XYZ file of C-alpha atoms in Angstrom:
653
model
C 106.208 -68.026 63.715
C 102.803 -69.691 63.964
C 102.774 -72.319 66.619
C 102.462 -75.927 65.240
C 99.276 -76.613 67.099
C 97.549 -73.528 65.613
C 98.786 -74.367 62.151
C 97.286 -77.769 62.375
C 93.934 -76.366 63.299
C 94.054 -73.884 60.456
C 94.784 -76.643 57.926
C 91.891 -78.733 59.112
C 89.569 -75.760 58.675
C 90.814 -75.188 55.132
C 90.395 -78.874 54.293
C 86.798 -78.789 55.638
C 85.914 -75.759 53.515
C 87.442 -77.327 50.428
C 85.451 -80.478 50.977
C 82.225 -78.354 51.286
C 83.020 -76.485 48.107
C 83.561 -79.718 46.230
C 80.242 -81.019 47.465
C 78.526 -77.775 46.289
C 80.195 -78.004 42.929
C 79.102 -81.572 42.582
C 75.462 -80.526 43.410
C 75.610 -77.766 40.832
C 76.940 -80.116 38.193
C 74.105 -82.502 38.849
C 71.572 -79.715 38.659
C 72.930 -78.577 35.308
C 72.715 -82.069 33.887
C 69.087 -82.290 35.034
C 68.288 -78.904 33.497
C 69.808 -79.834 30.205
C 67.685 -82.937 30.149
C 64.529 -80.929 30.903
C 65.382 -78.466 28.162
C 65.838 -81.258 25.668
C 62.532 -82.738 26.707
C 60.734 -79.336 26.280
C 62.235 -78.724 22.868
C 61.102 -82.112 21.842
C 57.533 -81.405 23.077
C 57.409 -77.982 21.314
C 58.656 -79.440 18.053
C 55.940 -82.076 18.246
C 53.244 -79.397 19.049
C 54.397 -77.282 16.106
C 54.139 -80.190 13.806
C 50.678 -80.959 15.008
C 49.548 -77.276 14.607
C 50.753 -77.235 11.013
C 48.797 -80.398 10.341
C 45.686 -78.847 11.966
C 45.979 -75.617 10.011
C 46.358 -77.478 6.746
C 43.120 -79.294 7.629
C 40.976 -76.286 9.010
C 41.675 -73.536 6.440
C 40.000 -75.254 3.507
C 36.998 -76.034 5.698
C 36.803 -72.342 6.820
C 36.953 -71.126 3.253
C 34.259 -73.506 2.231
C 32.047 -72.397 5.133
C 32.585 -68.728 4.201
C 31.467 -69.419 0.669
C 28.413 -71.250 1.916
C 27.457 -68.242 4.130
C 27.873 -65.873 1.197
C 25.692 -68.044 -0.947
C 23.062 -68.117 1.795
C 23.079 -64.337 2.077
C 22.707 -64.010 -1.724
C 19.787 -66.414 -1.650
C 18.136 -64.429 1.109
C 18.629 -61.152 -0.694
C 17.308 -62.664 -3.836
C 14.251 -63.966 -2.041
C 13.730 -60.531 -0.428
C 14.044 -58.789 -3.801
C 11.571 -61.295 -5.270
C 9.175 -60.604 -2.444
C 9.536 -56.851 -3.003
C 9.031 -57.167 -6.717
C 6.109 -59.512 -6.281
C 4.542 -56.958 -3.852
C 4.361 -54.377 -6.674
C 2.196 -56.828 -8.611
C -0.211 -56.988 -5.708
C -0.413 -53.206 -5.129
C -3.294 -52.670 -7.496
C -5.463 -55.398 -6.056
C -4.605 -54.457 -2.466
C -5.467 -50.755 -2.874
C -8.139 -50.685 -5.514
C -11.079 -50.980 -3.115
C -9.832 -48.127 -0.863
C -9.043 -45.879 -3.851
C -12.494 -46.511 -5.258
C -14.232 -45.680 -2.004
C -12.331 -42.396 -1.567
C -10.449 -40.674 1.237
C -13.360 -39.317 3.257
C -12.959 -40.228 6.901
C -9.657 -42.135 6.407
C -7.250 -39.752 4.828
C -4.044 -41.143 6.359
C -4.896 -44.684 5.222
C -5.766 -43.352 1.747
C -2.484 -41.382 1.445
C -0.652 -44.563 2.554
C -2.263 -46.466 -0.334
C -1.330 -43.629 -2.734
C 2.275 -43.866 -1.573
C 2.307 -47.596 -2.399
C 0.748 -46.937 -5.814
C 3.240 -44.226 -6.564
C 6.168 -46.542 -5.764
C 4.672 -49.270 -7.945
C 4.354 -46.770 -10.837
C 8.032 -45.811 -10.393
C 9.082 -49.477 -10.284
C 7.257 -50.540 -13.419
C 8.394 -47.377 -15.303
C 12.022 -48.155 -14.464
C 11.973 -51.944 -14.783
C 9.040 -53.106 -16.892
C 7.534 -50.148 -18.848
C 5.610 -52.474 -21.116
C 3.906 -54.280 -18.258
C 0.108 -54.103 -18.160
C 0.527 -53.633 -14.443
C 2.021 -50.170 -15.118
C -1.190 -49.011 -16.786
C -3.275 -50.396 -13.996
C -1.381 -48.630 -11.160
C -1.168 -45.457 -13.267
C -4.905 -45.468 -13.601
C -5.287 -46.023 -9.859
C -2.855 -43.210 -9.161
C -4.776 -40.721 -11.408
C -8.059 -41.811 -9.898
C -6.700 -41.395 -6.378
C -5.315 -37.929 -7.252
C -8.763 -36.899 -8.612
C -10.408 -38.178 -5.441
C -7.976 -36.131 -3.299
C -8.728 -33.047 -5.393
C -12.420 -33.695 -4.965
C -11.961 -34.228 -1.230
C -10.073 -30.916 -0.986
C -12.901 -29.112 -2.767
C -15.506 -30.854 -0.632
C -13.803 -30.020 2.648
C -13.310 -26.384 1.667
C -16.871 -26.037 0.410
C -18.545 -27.775 3.373
C -16.511 -26.114 6.090
C -15.983 -22.631 4.683
C -18.725 -20.552 6.350
C -19.664 -16.935 6.045
C -18.487 -14.958 9.073
C -21.492 -13.577 10.939
C -21.899 -9.765 11.164
C -21.903 -9.804 14.944
C -18.602 -11.722 15.017
C -17.073 -9.270 12.488
C -18.207 -6.337 14.617
C -16.634 -7.925 17.667
C -13.443 -8.441 15.717
C -13.437 -4.819 14.626
C -14.411 -3.520 18.066
C -11.759 -5.612 19.762
C -9.088 -3.081 18.972
C -10.788 -0.538 21.182
C -10.816 -2.834 24.222
C -7.976 -4.103 26.317
C -4.737 -5.147 24.758
C -5.543 -8.792 25.111
C -8.346 -8.378 22.567
C -5.777 -7.803 19.876
C -5.110 -11.566 19.853
C -8.686 -12.346 18.818
C -8.644 -14.564 15.749
C -11.226 -16.305 13.629
C -11.400 -20.071 13.274
C -12.380 -20.539 9.684
C -11.766 -24.319 9.720
C -11.746 -26.716 12.641
C -8.429 -28.219 13.687
C -9.180 -31.643 12.202
C -10.472 -30.245 8.870
C -7.496 -27.886 8.631
C -5.172 -30.842 9.209
C -6.756 -32.828 6.384
C -6.737 -29.873 4.025
C -3.065 -29.178 4.681
C -2.160 -32.875 4.180
C -4.003 -33.005 0.895
C -2.526 -29.749 -0.406
C 1.025 -30.834 0.423
C 0.473 -34.195 -1.250
C -0.940 -32.552 -4.368
C 2.059 -30.172 -4.611
C 4.708 -32.801 -3.853
C 3.346 -35.885 -5.561
C 0.325 -34.901 -7.574
C 2.170 -32.110 -9.472
C -1.121 -30.237 -9.371
C -1.854 -26.520 -8.827
C -5.517 -26.526 -9.733
C -6.488 -26.938 -6.080
C -5.076 -23.453 -5.460
C -7.645 -22.001 -7.861
C -10.357 -24.005 -6.055
C -9.096 -22.678 -2.776
C -9.116 -18.978 -3.704
C -12.459 -19.247 -5.484
C -14.203 -20.725 -2.420
C -12.506 -18.491 0.074
C -13.053 -15.396 -2.100
C -16.763 -16.141 -2.222
C -16.901 -16.455 1.565
C -14.930 -13.203 2.088
C -17.155 -11.288 -0.292
C -20.349 -12.727 1.192
C -19.161 -11.958 4.757
C -18.659 -8.296 3.924
C -21.945 -8.056 2.041
C -23.655 -9.737 4.994
C -22.281 -7.061 7.294
C -23.685 -4.346 5.074
C -27.073 -6.086 4.919
C -26.984 -6.382 8.720
C -26.702 -2.596 8.930
C -29.558 -2.100 6.442
C -31.935 -4.458 8.275
C -31.030 -3.062 11.667
C -31.674 0.459 10.421
C -34.974 -0.381 8.865
C -36.276 -2.245 11.913
C -35.053 -0.094 14.745
C -33.997 3.098 13.052
C -30.579 2.826 14.698
C -28.129 0.232 13.428
C -25.986 -1.736 15.803
C -22.642 -0.014 15.443
C -19.857 -0.451 17.936
C -17.321 2.381 17.899
C -14.792 2.204 15.127
C -11.346 2.626 16.699
C -10.625 6.281 16.373
C -7.511 7.252 18.319
C -6.134 9.683 15.677
C -6.030 13.419 15.671
C -9.329 13.794 13.833
C -11.269 12.625 16.855
C -14.146 15.127 17.355
C -13.950 17.118 20.541
C -17.693 17.732 20.596
C -20.785 15.843 19.611
C -21.115 16.197 15.850
C -23.768 18.617 14.670
C -26.569 17.042 12.594
C -25.526 17.478 9.038
C -27.898 19.715 7.013
C -29.984 17.771 4.528
C -28.757 14.379 5.842
C -31.046 11.599 6.841
C -30.632 8.480 8.994
C -30.505 6.189 6.010
C -27.549 8.077 4.530
C -25.795 7.975 7.891
C -26.375 4.249 7.969
C -24.876 3.852 4.520
C -21.756 5.774 5.597
C -21.443 3.856 8.829
C -21.916 0.566 7.014
C -19.265 1.392 4.418
C -16.752 2.412 7.068
C -17.343 -0.791 8.989
C -17.068 -2.862 5.769
C -13.665 -1.253 5.103
C -12.450 -2.230 8.578
C -14.008 -5.671 8.152
C -12.108 -6.197 4.881
C -8.787 -5.481 6.545
C -9.437 -7.852 9.480
C -10.923 -10.659 7.382
C -8.158 -10.365 4.720
C -5.543 -10.606 7.519
C -7.306 -13.675 8.766
C -7.531 -15.162 5.268
C -3.823 -14.688 4.770
C -3.028 -16.469 8.023
C -5.155 -19.410 6.940
C -3.701 -19.432 3.440
C -0.076 -19.606 4.664
C -0.788 -23.050 6.167
C -2.451 -24.479 3.118
C -0.842 -22.921 0.028
C 2.906 -23.362 -0.824
C 5.016 -20.368 0.051
C 5.914 -19.356 -3.512
C 2.228 -19.316 -4.491
C 0.831 -17.549 -1.421
C 0.979 -13.940 -2.627
C -0.563 -14.660 -6.004
C -3.313 -16.803 -4.559
C -4.048 -14.195 -1.910
C -4.151 -11.462 -4.579
C -6.773 -13.488 -6.457
C -8.719 -14.308 -3.261
C -9.335 -10.703 -2.199
C -10.158 -9.222 -5.611
C -13.938 -9.534 -5.545
C -14.318 -8.119 -2.057
C -11.756 -5.344 -2.712
C -13.329 -4.435 -6.045
C -16.753 -4.268 -4.378
C -15.471 -1.842 -1.758
C -13.682 0.299 -4.326
C -16.711 0.354 -6.644
C -18.981 1.417 -3.764
C -16.460 4.106 -2.832
C -16.390 5.387 -6.434
C -20.193 5.441 -6.397
C -20.073 7.650 -3.325
C -17.632 9.922 -5.162
C -19.938 9.971 -8.227
C -22.972 10.920 -6.102
C -20.884 13.680 -4.453
C -19.856 15.038 -7.878
C -23.426 15.187 -9.072
C -24.446 16.908 -5.846
C -21.749 19.552 -6.383
C -23.223 20.335 -9.788
C -26.602 20.871 -8.114
C -24.915 23.007 -5.422
C -26.067 20.419 -2.841
C -23.106 20.297 -0.551
C -24.647 18.192 2.154
C -24.028 15.038 0.109
C -20.367 15.986 -0.146
C -20.110 15.590 3.643
C -20.436 11.841 3.165
C -16.978 11.878 1.661
C -15.301 13.312 4.795
C -15.840 10.510 7.359
C -15.180 7.831 4.687
C -11.976 9.537 3.440
C -10.749 10.019 6.959
C -11.322 6.336 7.742
C -9.646 5.210 4.515
C -6.536 7.272 5.297
C -6.469 5.977 8.854
C -6.859 2.424 7.661
C -4.327 2.763 4.797
C -1.241 1.588 6.788
C -3.101 -1.647 7.634
C -4.286 -1.945 4.028
C -0.712 -1.568 2.770
C 0.525 -4.205 5.196
C -2.198 -6.693 4.207
C -1.558 -6.134 0.489
C 2.233 -6.620 0.663
C 3.370 -8.766 -2.209
C 0.187 -8.360 -4.232
C 0.223 -6.928 -7.742
C 0.776 -3.207 -8.227
C -2.715 -2.885 -9.658
C -4.122 -4.293 -6.393
C -1.969 -2.035 -4.215
C -2.951 1.076 -6.137
C -6.732 0.644 -5.745
C -7.045 2.262 -2.339
C -4.627 5.172 -3.062
C -6.594 5.759 -6.266
C -9.877 5.981 -4.374
C -8.339 8.261 -1.719
C -6.987 10.579 -4.441
C -10.440 10.601 -6.138
C -12.162 11.483 -2.864
C -9.607 14.177 -2.000
C -10.026 15.747 -5.458
C -13.795 15.663 -5.212
C -13.754 16.989 -1.695
C -11.388 19.857 -2.598
C -13.660 20.711 -5.549
C -16.672 20.718 -3.267
C -14.970 23.030 -0.797
C -13.947 25.498 -3.504
C -17.353 25.397 -5.156
C -19.040 25.937 -1.804
C -16.932 29.053 -1.154
C -17.777 30.371 -4.602
C -21.460 29.581 -4.128
C -21.487 31.529 -0.851
C -20.032 34.504 -2.684
C -22.342 34.307 -5.663
C -25.654 33.306 -4.043
C -28.179 35.635 -5.759
C -30.002 38.425 -3.885
C -33.548 37.137 -4.292
C -35.955 39.579 -2.750
C -38.585 36.973 -2.096
C -36.030 34.840 -0.280
C -35.093 37.569 2.187
C -36.451 37.250 5.748
C -39.113 39.939 6.223
C -38.279 40.245 9.946
C -34.563 40.750 9.296
C -33.570 37.517 11.025
C -30.649 35.196 10.142
C -30.570 34.276 6.436
C -30.686 30.654 5.374
C -27.403 31.145 3.521
C -25.736 32.111 6.812
C -27.056 29.176 8.835
C -26.179 26.714 6.051
C -22.689 28.137 5.660
C -22.011 27.931 9.416
C -23.462 24.394 9.639
C -21.218 23.333 6.782
C -18.129 24.875 8.382
C -19.014 23.232 11.704
C -18.802 19.862 10.017
C -15.206 20.620 9.058
C -14.318 20.765 12.749
C -14.886 17.050 12.982
C -12.604 16.478 9.996
C -9.918 19.148 10.277
C -6.987 17.057 9.090
C -9.045 15.411 6.372
C -10.349 18.723 4.996
C -6.837 20.241 5.360
C -5.353 17.353 3.442
C -8.008 17.768 0.742
C -6.941 21.420 0.257
C -3.272 20.528 0.436
C -3.660 17.841 -2.176
C -4.558 20.567 -4.686
C -1.618 22.806 -3.802
C 1.277 22.941 -6.292
C 3.492 25.285 -4.258
C 6.774 24.169 -2.762
C 5.299 24.442 0.696
C 2.704 21.823 -0.122
C 5.400 19.294 -0.957
C 6.526 19.389 2.654
C 2.985 18.796 3.876
C 2.403 18.515 7.612
C -0.438 18.998 10.049
C 0.469 22.652 10.734
C 0.423 23.411 7.001
C -2.945 21.673 6.782
C -4.328 23.673 9.637
C -3.239 26.967 8.063
C -4.825 25.999 4.786
C -8.124 25.132 6.476
C -8.036 28.357 8.449
C -7.448 30.328 5.265
C -10.339 28.506 3.586
C -12.748 29.169 6.454
C -11.779 32.822 6.464
C -12.398 32.904 2.718
C -15.910 31.432 3.184
C -16.672 33.911 5.992
C -15.362 36.801 3.883
C -17.491 35.688 0.950
C -20.485 35.346 3.233
C -20.010 38.848 4.674
C -19.812 40.384 1.160
C -22.963 38.558 0.118
C -24.838 39.600 3.255
C -23.912 43.247 2.617
C -25.232 42.876 -0.886
C -28.438 41.198 0.326
C -29.025 43.845 2.992
C -29.503 46.387 0.221
C -32.690 44.609 -0.794
C -34.392 46.177 2.269
C -35.758 49.661 1.623
C -35.559 50.506 5.324
C -31.926 51.135 6.410
C -32.896 50.179 10.012
C -34.204 46.773 8.915
C -31.055 46.356 6.804
C -28.985 47.073 9.960
C -31.001 44.600 12.045
C -30.518 41.993 9.288
C -26.733 42.481 9.250
C -26.639 42.632 13.046
C -28.495 39.344 13.372
C -26.312 37.577 10.794
C -23.008 38.956 12.158
C -24.077 38.062 15.684
C -25.115 34.585 14.623
C -21.770 34.018 12.884
C -19.782 35.260 15.878
C -21.727 33.203 18.423
C -21.534 30.103 16.213
C -17.774 30.507 15.807
C -17.336 30.809 19.540
C -19.644 27.932 20.491
C -18.140 25.467 17.955
C -14.508 26.522 18.512
C -14.312 27.553 14.894
C -12.970 30.839 16.224
C -9.687 29.199 17.216
C -9.267 27.803 13.786
C -10.026 31.214 12.241
C -7.491 32.812 14.594
C -4.691 30.734 13.113
C -4.598 33.171 10.163
C -6.799 36.067 11.343
C -6.034 37.090 14.940
C -8.486 39.964 14.990
C -11.489 38.214 13.487
C -13.472 38.165 16.749
C -12.929 41.868 17.414
C -13.761 42.693 13.835
C -17.177 40.972 14.161
C -17.872 42.766 17.412
C -17.113 46.107 15.694
C -19.436 45.213 12.787
C -22.209 44.295 15.211
C -21.790 47.582 17.144
C -21.827 49.538 13.861
C -25.158 47.997 12.867
C -26.606 48.745 16.294
C -25.617 52.381 15.846
C -27.136 52.419 12.352
C -30.368 51.011 13.735
C -30.438 53.607 16.521
C -30.314 56.364 13.921
C -33.782 55.214 12.813
C -35.086 56.755 16.084
C -33.708 60.184 15.309
C -36.785 61.102 13.332
C -38.674 60.445 16.580
C -36.310 62.018 19.070
C -35.535 64.991 16.827
C -39.073 66.250 17.460
C -38.393 66.516 21.167
C -34.776 67.574 21.149
C -33.691 70.934 22.527
C -32.853 72.485 19.183
C -35.448 74.738 17.527
C -37.734 74.567 20.555
C -39.280 77.938 21.608
C -37.864 79.586 24.607
C -40.528 81.186 26.818
C -40.749 82.868 30.135
C -42.932 81.417 32.877
C -46.238 83.185 33.129
C -45.879 84.774 29.725
C -48.617 83.895 27.338
C -47.384 81.827 24.326
C -47.841 83.145 20.856
C -49.892 81.158 18.369
C -46.724 80.245 16.471
C -45.093 78.850 19.566
C -48.212 76.924 20.573
C -48.404 75.451 17.040
C -44.750 74.449 17.151
C -45.187 72.571 20.469
C -48.286 70.842 19.085
C -46.346 69.754 15.988
C -43.516 68.420 18.156
C -45.875 66.338 20.305
C -47.764 65.124 17.247
C -44.584 64.278 15.376
C -43.161 62.369 18.323
C -46.438 60.466 18.879
C -46.875 59.597 15.223
C -43.211 58.595 14.828
C -43.246 56.477 18.006
C -46.360 54.631 16.995
C -45.162 54.082 13.467
C -41.720 52.785 14.510
C -43.183 50.540 17.175
C -45.706 49.110 14.776
C -43.079 48.424 12.151
C -40.244 47.278 14.362
C -42.494 45.058 16.481
C -42.589 42.718 13.489
C -38.795 42.596 13.265
C -36.794 39.881 15.015
C -33.631 39.712 17.068
C -33.326 35.995 17.998
C -30.482 36.505 20.440
C -32.136 37.362 23.795
C -29.043 39.087 25.169
C -28.680 41.322 22.108
C -32.421 41.972 21.951
C -32.465 43.170 25.567
C -29.301 45.191 25.069
C -30.706 47.062 22.057
C -34.105 47.662 23.713
C -32.476 48.961 26.894
C -30.199 51.293 24.998
C -33.107 52.663 23.000
C -35.344 53.040 26.092
C -32.652 54.985 27.841
C -32.201 57.399 24.940
C -35.899 57.946 24.331
C -36.887 58.113 27.995
C -34.267 60.759 28.721
C -35.322 62.911 25.747
C -39.086 62.441 26.219
C -38.861 62.849 30.008
C -37.032 66.149 29.580
C -39.534 67.260 26.885
C -42.558 66.403 29.080
C -41.035 68.093 32.064
C -40.652 71.282 30.059
C -44.000 71.393 28.195
C -46.507 69.254 30.085
C -47.583 72.125 32.272
C -47.370 74.741 29.517
C -50.775 75.834 28.304
C -50.137 75.260 24.617
C -53.568 73.612 23.964
C -57.099 73.367 25.338
C -56.967 69.560 24.736
C -53.676 68.410 26.309
C -54.710 64.730 26.216
C -54.770 65.001 22.433
C -51.060 65.709 22.368
C -49.694 64.278 25.601
C -50.812 60.737 24.780
C -48.082 58.772 26.554
C -46.336 58.810 29.876
C -42.619 58.060 29.994
C -43.280 54.548 31.384
C -45.753 53.828 28.535
C -43.137 54.800 25.973
C -40.696 52.445 27.713
C -43.263 49.624 27.583
C -43.825 50.207 23.904
C -40.071 49.925 23.174
C -39.908 46.834 25.375
C -42.310 45.116 22.982
C -40.082 45.703 19.944
C -38.726 42.629 18.084
C -41.317 40.401 19.706
C -43.689 38.944 17.149
C -45.525 36.958 19.837
C -46.569 40.136 21.783
């Protein structure tokens, strides 16, 4: 049981808490009432605001729409005014530009083209919107006049600023290839930068807006004339230099191919300096054409529209190219006439030119890419013509060597080298400088299957075969000519001199190596022939030495008196030897052996033979009393005989 006092305390505590809760409840109730009142007030305010917004919206929206319409109207007005200004401007174009168009584009091209652009737009406007307007005719007239002025300006710029390239500059351009690699970038400035800029601007305008291609004809005609005149100027430079100094200014043509001569070229028989100048000039003109044509194409690509470039270039180079080809054909024609006259020196002009044409052909082909077939075929046609003519000359030369007549009056009286031999060797020596060219000439005439797979080795064998043919023909002809001499000894000296000359010439000029390609034993064969002729010559002395040889000489005992018959025999032997020696020395003294080494060799051999025989003869009979007048028969000492032989083949003694 809870004590009464404690229960009383507990009750008071509960009553106090209840009282507090009631107070809290009362506070909450008051707060809720206030909140409800605030909510009602807020709802009232919002309802009023919404009402006002609706009234405002109903007032503003019509005003906004009206303003929008006004703005649109303003924009339309502005656009209309702008269009009117634009249209009105077309009516002022003619008056604004007429003065400039009339004065022309010289010195103010950009301003002029700006005026032409305005006129063109005016023409387009009136054609589209008012084709019956008199203004259309006026701007059309101005446009045509302006176009004509631009065409005239194009012609004037090209005419005034297209200059002939000087010969010295061309020679530097050609010679540049042989210098350092940096020289390869050397280019010609045909037009200054400002002029080129104006020409390009005019050409592009004429193509795009002028619908005109006549300026391309103007361009190629002017540039063609300059190209042709530049090449002719170079040729004239050679002619003047040659006539004034005798030696034209001629930097080395690049020559890094296999035909490069290994020795200084031999002076061509029958050639003169003027002919050499003509050849040199033509070769340089060919190189000049390639370089100048390349330069012309570079210039043309900047000025002429791409799809017209090849055709324009084709027309541009025709005059210069035709001039070169015609000159080349003239050279061929001269060579053909020379062949008919058996003058083969003129044919040698074809060789250096043909070699250069073939070396230059790859550059020619590259320059002429895209040109007409007739243009591309001109150089190959000339090359073929030269090869055919050259091959004909080679074959005719070989036949002429074989068939050269044995004219007695034309034979050297001293048995020296025949003119036919020296000319033949000189001609063959020229071929050394043009081995591939001459080989290709011969190969061009071959129809065998081996010729179809032509290469340098095949060419070399053909040339070797040809040279051997010429030498064989020459040898046969010399044998025939040698029979003109009545004296077999002189005939032998003649053949010896010619064979020796041929052999030495082959060795000195390295022709022997070319011969050896197809005839390995040629050198030994010539040496055998030379030795045979020496032996034939030596037999001419038998009629002298036979008198003093051992055979048929009387045998006698010392101290035994000779019979009359024996004395007479000894006298006859001495007399026969003396007479024969004197006769041979007199005759053979007038003969010639130009080769010092061979002359000394033959003299020495003959001295040895005669001295031995005569010495033995004298030793046996000089002290024999076969005559009362020994000085009548013993006329010469051994040393005197040797001196007499030493003076053989020496016309100056």
